[in-house]
């Protein structure tokens, strides 16, 4: 079986488990149990792999042979500790007959999290299983019901074939996890789209932010959701290119846990990522870590924020240079200015934006003036509609840079049929479409109906409008008609009609004759 077939087979099976086991429970509510179980199996096997060799099968060892020194060393390396009896493989074996399954699992998850207490990994491990509530009524009203459903999830995930851990398991685990998150997001509509950027769009954003950088100090997503944007950077660039790791902040607690799990599942060790919980606009983290050479982000569109109701914000280093705050009803430009503030002199930020921010007046126009006058806007890209879950809006990508040499801004209209493929209800960017966009972005050459670089003075004269459609003429869709050919066709048609009338007249004469 090829890796593509293996992946497709695995994904079909895991979605079948997710749907069959949940029964009447809403899929969005049930996702934590499937995702949490997959994560539990992964970290168990990952931990075994740390100990296993030709003479040792960690899963078969008694707990009492583990010395404090061995435990200490393991936590320093892996960030957490799991005793043999607590491993997924050993719990899954007796899942169907264990009357204490739900409370046993809770004790195991608590023990794994607390094993990191006092170690550098504590914040990366703490609360990872918080959303895997084995006592939840969503699993059933009785202990028996809860255990029955938990056992079904454990046995289902146990049966999944991830192959040999060293050879391919990390990719397959990570892919399975992202596949599940993506499916849950697609089925959840708007609520799902708020925390998950589809992989094909993530790939484009990561390539824009990393373009032509032989190395970056670190990569950052100020509204990281489940971490899909950060992980695309890992997937498409060699590990050594991202020197100091992956950084992100997320306001939603459940999604924050998903992002941290996602890092582990893609074999990013605790000392190579730092995902924090909190409101990026009001309690920003990583001020001591900036600047970042690569920033990727798909922040929430047009959400309200405190804005000018907090008079201290206008003095914030992130917002003060623009001289104005983003409107209280629309925080989009607050996220943009935050990213710009955290960006290094050599780096790029690629941010998904709601199109309205590029042409509206008021405070948003003043912020655009600041961005254009200081030559921070490298490119604005208009994408096709229906690329994201939960919204049909044709969004834009804003690329910011602090190292431009020309006082021009590039506009790319990548919304046409040449730049996406229609798949069921959504549109998709295939690799050839991403390559095409990146090629246009790189060359900065004008392409009729697609790309144009505009002098910043012209943008200023146009009220600092950064809407792509203001600078790129739409390709005509009406058919070009050759009048001479049309006249000839009409003449032939008239000739045929006249002959037909003459024939009919002859037939009538004969009938009446």
Tab-separated table of C-alpha atoms in Angstrom, residues 92-454:
chain	number	residue	atom	x	y	z
A	92	UNK	CA	-6.914	-0.190	25.527
A	93	UNK	CA	-6.328	-3.931	26.150
A	94	UNK	CA	-8.843	-4.077	29.010
A	95	UNK	CA	-11.044	-1.145	27.984
A	96	UNK	CA	-14.137	-3.266	27.314
A	97	UNK	CA	-14.047	-4.984	30.714
A	98	UNK	CA	-12.730	-2.221	32.983
A	99	UNK	CA	-15.581	-0.949	35.224
A	100	UNK	CA	-13.414	2.012	36.317
A	101	UNK	CA	-12.307	3.051	32.829
A	102	UNK	CA	-13.477	6.671	33.002
A	103	UNK	CA	-11.913	7.365	36.416
A	104	UNK	CA	-8.727	5.454	35.499
A	105	UNK	CA	-8.307	7.617	32.417
A	106	UNK	CA	-8.861	10.796	34.405
A	107	UNK	CA	-6.182	9.731	36.923
A	108	UNK	CA	-3.738	8.904	34.085
A	109	UNK	CA	-4.270	12.236	32.330
A	110	UNK	CA	-3.834	14.114	35.613
A	111	UNK	CA	-0.634	12.160	36.311
A	112	UNK	CA	0.843	12.873	32.856
A	113	UNK	CA	0.163	16.597	33.250
A	114	UNK	CA	1.472	16.807	36.824
A	115	UNK	CA	4.648	14.878	35.883
A	116	UNK	CA	5.911	18.118	34.287
A	117	UNK	CA	5.385	20.242	37.405
A	118	UNK	CA	8.571	22.060	38.317
A	119	UNK	CA	10.198	21.313	34.947
A	120	UNK	CA	10.731	23.700	31.986
A	121	UNK	CA	7.953	21.891	30.116
A	122	UNK	CA	5.303	22.569	32.784
A	123	UNK	CA	3.413	25.265	30.848
A	124	UNK	CA	3.520	23.241	27.629
A	125	UNK	CA	1.975	20.147	29.281
A	126	UNK	CA	-0.356	21.730	31.840
A	127	UNK	CA	-4.054	21.340	30.972
A	128	UNK	CA	-3.466	19.399	27.742
A	129	UNK	CA	-6.235	16.946	28.622
A	130	UNK	CA	-8.552	19.551	30.160
A	131	UNK	CA	-11.143	19.119	27.405
A	132	UNK	CA	-11.017	15.302	27.527
A	133	UNK	CA	-13.557	15.137	30.353
A	134	UNK	CA	-14.138	11.426	31.029
A	135	UNK	CA	-16.928	12.262	33.471
A	136	UNK	CA	-18.873	14.381	30.977
A	137	UNK	CA	-22.587	13.698	30.507
A	138	UNK	CA	-21.949	14.030	26.764
A	139	UNK	CA	-20.504	10.520	27.031
A	140	UNK	CA	-23.650	9.179	28.702
A	141	UNK	CA	-25.785	9.553	31.813
A	142	UNK	CA	-24.422	6.514	33.681
A	143	UNK	CA	-20.898	5.260	34.386
A	144	UNK	CA	-21.663	2.223	32.230
A	145	UNK	CA	-22.700	4.442	29.310
A	146	UNK	CA	-19.599	6.590	29.692
A	147	UNK	CA	-17.285	3.577	29.864
A	148	UNK	CA	-18.943	1.921	26.901
A	149	UNK	CA	-18.419	4.949	24.672
A	150	UNK	CA	-14.869	5.581	25.925
A	151	UNK	CA	-13.986	1.934	25.314
A	152	UNK	CA	-15.375	2.139	21.772
A	153	UNK	CA	-13.205	5.192	21.010
A	154	UNK	CA	-10.102	3.573	22.555
A	155	UNK	CA	-10.617	0.294	20.657
A	156	UNK	CA	-11.299	2.133	17.418
A	157	UNK	CA	-8.133	4.229	17.674
A	158	UNK	CA	-6.208	1.110	18.785
A	159	UNK	CA	-7.119	-0.645	15.533
A	160	UNK	CA	-5.785	2.156	13.317
A	161	UNK	CA	-2.625	1.107	11.502
A	162	UNK	CA	0.048	3.775	11.784
A	163	UNK	CA	2.841	1.410	10.777
A	164	UNK	CA	6.315	1.578	12.262
A	165	UNK	CA	6.732	4.609	14.515
A	166	UNK	CA	10.238	5.494	13.359
A	167	UNK	CA	9.448	5.213	9.641
A	168	UNK	CA	6.242	7.088	9.157
A	169	UNK	CA	4.119	7.264	12.265
A	170	UNK	CA	4.787	10.893	13.077
A	171	UNK	CA	3.530	12.110	9.682
A	172	UNK	CA	0.529	9.806	9.739
A	173	UNK	CA	-0.449	10.763	13.290
A	174	UNK	CA	-0.154	14.451	12.489
A	175	UNK	CA	-2.037	14.079	9.207
A	176	UNK	CA	-4.802	12.069	10.880
A	177	UNK	CA	-5.144	14.739	13.564
A	178	UNK	CA	-5.319	17.566	11.035
A	179	UNK	CA	-7.726	15.551	8.892
A	180	UNK	CA	-10.039	15.176	11.891
A	181	UNK	CA	-9.788	18.850	12.856
A	182	UNK	CA	-10.457	19.861	9.246
A	183	UNK	CA	-13.508	17.593	8.967
A	184	UNK	CA	-14.907	18.819	12.272
A	185	UNK	CA	-14.331	22.413	11.153
A	186	UNK	CA	-16.029	21.808	7.799
A	187	UNK	CA	-19.043	20.219	9.474
A	188	UNK	CA	-19.259	22.879	12.176
A	189	UNK	CA	-19.562	25.752	9.704
A	190	UNK	CA	-18.675	29.197	11.071
A	191	UNK	CA	-17.551	27.998	14.504
A	192	UNK	CA	-15.117	25.594	12.867
A	193	UNK	CA	-13.719	28.167	10.472
A	194	UNK	CA	-12.793	30.367	13.407
A	195	UNK	CA	-10.018	28.057	14.526
A	196	UNK	CA	-8.871	26.205	11.432
A	197	UNK	CA	-7.234	27.507	8.265
A	198	UNK	CA	-7.498	24.904	5.457
A	199	UNK	CA	-4.146	23.306	4.670
A	200	UNK	CA	-4.020	24.529	1.074
A	201	UNK	CA	-4.462	28.165	2.153
A	202	UNK	CA	-2.013	27.677	5.044
A	203	UNK	CA	0.580	26.442	2.563
A	204	UNK	CA	0.327	29.637	0.492
A	205	UNK	CA	0.511	31.882	3.573
A	206	UNK	CA	3.557	30.028	4.954
A	207	UNK	CA	5.362	30.275	1.613
A	208	UNK	CA	4.656	34.015	1.383
A	209	UNK	CA	6.025	34.647	4.888
A	210	UNK	CA	9.111	32.473	4.359
A	211	UNK	CA	9.811	33.517	0.763
A	212	UNK	CA	13.521	33.578	-0.111
A	213	UNK	CA	14.621	33.509	3.517
A	214	UNK	CA	17.443	31.000	3.848
A	215	UNK	CA	16.782	30.915	7.582
A	216	UNK	CA	14.397	32.556	10.043
A	217	UNK	CA	14.991	33.014	13.744
A	218	UNK	CA	11.447	31.883	14.593
A	219	UNK	CA	7.914	31.875	13.241
A	220	UNK	CA	4.924	33.442	15.006
A	221	UNK	CA	1.135	33.372	14.703
A	222	UNK	CA	-0.627	35.926	16.963
A	223	UNK	CA	-4.022	34.206	16.541
A	224	UNK	CA	-2.860	30.645	16.054
A	225	UNK	CA	-6.089	28.648	16.358
A	226	UNK	CA	-5.225	24.953	16.170
A	227	UNK	CA	-1.725	25.717	14.858
A	228	UNK	CA	-2.298	24.774	11.221
A	229	UNK	CA	-0.495	27.836	9.828
A	230	UNK	CA	2.611	27.292	11.952
A	231	UNK	CA	2.741	23.624	11.008
A	232	UNK	CA	2.656	24.364	7.282
A	233	UNK	CA	5.937	26.208	7.758
A	234	UNK	CA	7.407	23.062	9.322
A	235	UNK	CA	6.047	20.807	6.584
A	236	UNK	CA	7.420	22.790	3.677
A	237	UNK	CA	10.757	23.972	4.964
A	238	UNK	CA	13.703	22.096	6.440
A	239	UNK	CA	13.842	22.089	10.227
A	240	UNK	CA	17.135	23.969	10.362
A	241	UNK	CA	15.627	26.950	8.522
A	242	UNK	CA	13.440	27.765	11.556
A	243	UNK	CA	16.184	28.167	14.143
A	244	UNK	CA	14.413	28.913	17.426
A	245	UNK	CA	11.010	27.348	16.918
A	246	UNK	CA	7.303	28.054	16.753
A	247	UNK	CA	5.399	30.691	18.717
A	248	UNK	CA	1.683	31.359	18.933
A	249	UNK	CA	-1.038	32.885	21.074
A	250	UNK	CA	-4.694	31.806	21.175
A	251	UNK	CA	-7.625	33.229	23.148
A	252	UNK	CA	-9.900	30.159	23.100
A	253	UNK	CA	-8.914	27.600	25.752
A	254	UNK	CA	-10.061	24.502	23.846
A	255	UNK	CA	-8.358	25.632	20.654
A	256	UNK	CA	-5.197	26.500	22.605
A	257	UNK	CA	-5.089	22.877	23.806
A	258	UNK	CA	-5.620	21.611	20.253
A	259	UNK	CA	-2.682	23.722	19.046
A	260	UNK	CA	-0.318	22.355	21.716
A	261	UNK	CA	-1.400	18.776	20.954
A	262	UNK	CA	-0.879	19.503	17.267
A	263	UNK	CA	2.729	20.557	17.935
A	264	UNK	CA	3.496	17.299	19.767
A	265	UNK	CA	1.768	15.255	17.066
A	266	UNK	CA	4.062	16.791	14.470
A	267	UNK	CA	7.082	15.853	16.566
A	268	UNK	CA	7.880	19.401	17.651
A	269	UNK	CA	9.300	18.921	21.131
A	270	UNK	CA	8.211	21.123	24.033
A	271	UNK	CA	11.450	23.147	23.901
A	272	UNK	CA	10.837	24.066	20.238
A	273	UNK	CA	7.381	25.576	20.589
A	274	UNK	CA	5.722	28.117	22.830
A	275	UNK	CA	1.935	28.362	22.529
A	276	UNK	CA	0.290	30.638	25.096
A	277	UNK	CA	-3.287	31.380	26.162
A	278	UNK	CA	-4.670	34.907	26.161
A	279	UNK	CA	-6.060	37.891	24.261
A	280	UNK	CA	-3.359	38.964	21.812
A	281	UNK	CA	-4.635	42.527	21.507
A	282	UNK	CA	-5.002	43.232	25.237
A	283	UNK	CA	-2.506	40.827	26.857
A	284	UNK	CA	0.150	40.253	24.196
A	285	UNK	CA	2.839	37.680	24.955
A	286	UNK	CA	6.319	37.288	23.486
A	287	UNK	CA	7.329	40.927	23.758
A	288	UNK	CA	10.711	39.644	24.934
A	289	UNK	CA	10.933	37.261	21.968
A	290	UNK	CA	10.378	39.772	19.186
A	291	UNK	CA	11.258	40.536	16.483
A	292	UNK	CA	10.187	37.539	14.378
A	293	UNK	CA	11.477	36.863	10.867
A	294	UNK	CA	8.261	35.136	9.777
A	295	UNK	CA	4.692	35.906	10.882
A	296	UNK	CA	1.616	34.066	9.625
A	297	UNK	CA	-1.943	34.760	10.703
A	298	UNK	CA	-5.626	34.299	9.970
A	299	UNK	CA	-7.119	36.484	12.725
A	300	UNK	CA	-10.888	36.609	13.354
A	301	UNK	CA	-12.680	38.889	10.889
A	302	UNK	CA	-14.144	42.176	12.091
A	303	UNK	CA	-14.609	41.259	15.741
A	304	UNK	CA	-15.365	44.045	18.262
A	305	UNK	CA	-12.676	45.095	20.744
A	306	UNK	CA	-12.302	47.747	23.444
A	307	UNK	CA	-10.361	50.132	21.174
A	308	UNK	CA	-10.688	53.791	22.111
A	309	UNK	CA	-12.655	52.942	25.277
A	310	UNK	CA	-9.231	52.134	26.760
A	311	UNK	CA	-7.285	55.433	26.525
A	312	UNK	CA	-3.984	53.705	27.338
A	313	UNK	CA	-4.006	51.704	24.085
A	314	UNK	CA	-3.124	54.712	21.898
A	315	UNK	CA	0.232	54.806	23.742
A	316	UNK	CA	0.852	51.084	23.150
A	317	UNK	CA	4.044	50.562	21.105
A	318	UNK	CA	2.060	48.496	18.601
A	319	UNK	CA	-0.621	51.093	17.835
A	320	UNK	CA	0.978	54.463	18.655
A	321	UNK	CA	2.973	54.843	15.394
A	322	UNK	CA	-0.244	54.848	13.331
A	323	UNK	CA	-1.675	57.613	15.515
A	324	UNK	CA	-5.115	55.992	15.598
A	325	UNK	CA	-6.731	52.784	16.870
A	326	UNK	CA	-8.719	50.307	14.806
A	327	UNK	CA	-12.481	50.949	15.140
A	328	UNK	CA	-14.162	49.410	18.194
A	329	UNK	CA	-16.507	47.436	15.944
A	330	UNK	CA	-13.738	46.038	13.740
A	331	UNK	CA	-10.404	44.921	15.245
A	332	UNK	CA	-8.872	43.772	11.933
A	333	UNK	CA	-6.229	46.496	11.715
A	334	UNK	CA	-5.350	46.032	15.397
A	335	UNK	CA	-4.135	42.533	14.487
A	336	UNK	CA	-2.284	43.923	11.449
A	337	UNK	CA	-0.478	46.588	13.518
A	338	UNK	CA	0.332	43.994	16.201
A	339	UNK	CA	1.959	41.760	13.578
A	340	UNK	CA	3.881	44.678	12.057
A	341	UNK	CA	5.215	45.620	15.506
A	342	UNK	CA	6.527	42.072	16.039
A	343	UNK	CA	8.104	41.793	12.556
A	344	UNK	CA	11.878	41.950	12.073
A	345	UNK	CA	13.641	44.191	9.551
A	346	UNK	CA	14.387	41.214	7.270
A	347	UNK	CA	11.141	39.315	7.644
A	348	UNK	CA	7.635	39.139	6.210
A	349	UNK	CA	4.156	38.863	7.654
A	350	UNK	CA	1.354	37.220	5.626
A	351	UNK	CA	-2.096	37.940	7.089
A	352	UNK	CA	-5.561	36.879	5.930
A	353	UNK	CA	-7.787	39.978	5.896
A	354	UNK	CA	-11.433	40.873	5.394
A	355	UNK	CA	-11.645	42.892	2.104
A	356	UNK	CA	-13.571	45.809	3.645
A	357	UNK	CA	-10.566	47.070	5.592
A	358	UNK	CA	-8.833	47.989	2.327
A	359	UNK	CA	-11.338	50.610	1.152
A	360	UNK	CA	-13.377	51.862	4.133
A	361	UNK	CA	-12.813	55.401	5.443
A	362	UNK	CA	-12.270	56.758	8.949
A	363	UNK	CA	-9.669	55.191	11.249
A	364	UNK	CA	-9.020	52.343	8.815
A	365	UNK	CA	-8.078	54.803	6.075
A	366	UNK	CA	-5.663	56.554	8.469
A	367	UNK	CA	-4.011	53.224	9.300
A	368	UNK	CA	-3.665	52.434	5.584
A	369	UNK	CA	-2.036	55.850	5.136
A	370	UNK	CA	0.506	54.978	7.833
A	371	UNK	CA	1.243	51.608	6.195
A	372	UNK	CA	1.583	53.002	2.664
A	373	UNK	CA	3.518	56.164	3.570
A	374	UNK	CA	6.057	54.035	5.434
A	375	UNK	CA	6.220	51.531	2.547
A	376	UNK	CA	5.283	48.519	4.694
A	377	UNK	CA	2.761	46.980	2.270
A	378	UNK	CA	4.501	44.646	-0.164
A	379	UNK	CA	1.502	42.925	-1.737
A	380	UNK	CA	-2.285	42.605	-1.487
A	381	UNK	CA	-3.649	39.359	-2.944
A	382	UNK	CA	-7.341	38.808	-3.688
A	383	UNK	CA	-8.252	35.115	-3.382
A	384	UNK	CA	-11.220	33.193	-4.735
A	385	UNK	CA	-14.433	32.907	-2.678
A	386	UNK	CA	-15.363	29.770	-0.719
A	387	UNK	CA	-11.824	28.778	0.299
A	388	UNK	CA	-12.556	28.850	4.046
A	389	UNK	CA	-14.973	26.939	6.243
A	390	UNK	CA	-18.011	28.844	7.434
A	391	UNK	CA	-17.728	31.788	5.054
A	392	UNK	CA	-18.051	32.268	1.295
A	393	UNK	CA	-16.217	35.616	1.435
A	394	UNK	CA	-13.393	36.127	-1.052
A	395	UNK	CA	-10.696	37.170	1.419
A	396	UNK	CA	-7.408	38.955	0.811
A	397	UNK	CA	-3.876	38.230	1.964
A	398	UNK	CA	-1.865	41.230	3.122
A	399	UNK	CA	1.921	40.804	2.896
A	400	UNK	CA	3.917	43.214	5.080
A	401	UNK	CA	7.639	43.845	4.790
A	402	UNK	CA	10.120	46.308	6.296
A	403	UNK	CA	12.832	45.826	3.692
A	404	UNK	CA	11.242	46.980	0.434
A	405	UNK	CA	13.524	48.829	-1.982
A	406	UNK	CA	10.845	50.359	-4.235
A	407	UNK	CA	8.047	52.707	-3.200
A	408	UNK	CA	5.491	50.544	-4.953
A	409	UNK	CA	2.779	48.161	-3.814
A	410	UNK	CA	1.944	44.978	-5.712
A	411	UNK	CA	-1.660	43.919	-6.307
A	412	UNK	CA	-2.552	40.379	-7.395
A	413	UNK	CA	-6.014	39.239	-8.436
A	414	UNK	CA	-5.924	35.483	-7.825
A	415	UNK	CA	-9.713	35.133	-7.698
A	416	UNK	CA	-10.206	33.924	-11.266
A	417	UNK	CA	-10.853	30.361	-12.418
A	418	UNK	CA	-7.163	29.861	-13.248
A	419	UNK	CA	-6.338	30.094	-9.524
A	420	UNK	CA	-8.570	27.486	-7.884
A	421	UNK	CA	-10.364	24.187	-8.354
A	422	UNK	CA	-13.989	23.673	-7.357
A	423	UNK	CA	-14.435	20.679	-5.017
A	424	UNK	CA	-18.009	19.971	-3.823
A	425	UNK	CA	-19.148	23.076	-1.894
A	426	UNK	CA	-15.705	24.619	-1.472
A	427	UNK	CA	-12.941	25.893	-3.701
A	428	UNK	CA	-9.400	24.600	-3.262
A	429	UNK	CA	-5.933	25.935	-4.064
A	430	UNK	CA	-3.933	23.141	-5.676
A	431	UNK	CA	-0.131	23.134	-5.682
A	432	UNK	CA	-0.073	24.482	-9.246
A	433	UNK	CA	-2.218	27.455	-8.168
A	434	UNK	CA	0.042	28.197	-5.200
A	435	UNK	CA	3.107	27.943	-7.437
A	436	UNK	CA	1.503	30.333	-9.919
A	437	UNK	CA	0.713	32.920	-7.215
A	438	UNK	CA	4.202	32.616	-5.694
A	439	UNK	CA	5.802	33.090	-9.114
A	440	UNK	CA	3.838	36.312	-9.705
A	441	UNK	CA	4.587	37.490	-6.146
A	442	UNK	CA	8.305	36.850	-6.643
A	443	UNK	CA	8.762	38.488	-10.044
A	444	UNK	CA	6.732	41.636	-9.295
A	445	UNK	CA	5.999	41.945	-13.017
A	446	UNK	CA	2.707	43.274	-14.364
A	447	UNK	CA	0.385	40.606	-15.771
A	448	UNK	CA	-2.697	41.769	-17.661
A	449	UNK	CA	-5.887	41.285	-15.622
A	450	UNK	CA	-3.872	39.583	-12.825
A	451	UNK	CA	-1.039	41.650	-11.330
A	452	UNK	CA	0.148	45.228	-11.195
A	453	UNK	CA	2.630	47.238	-9.121
A	454	UNK	CA	1.375	50.712	-8.272
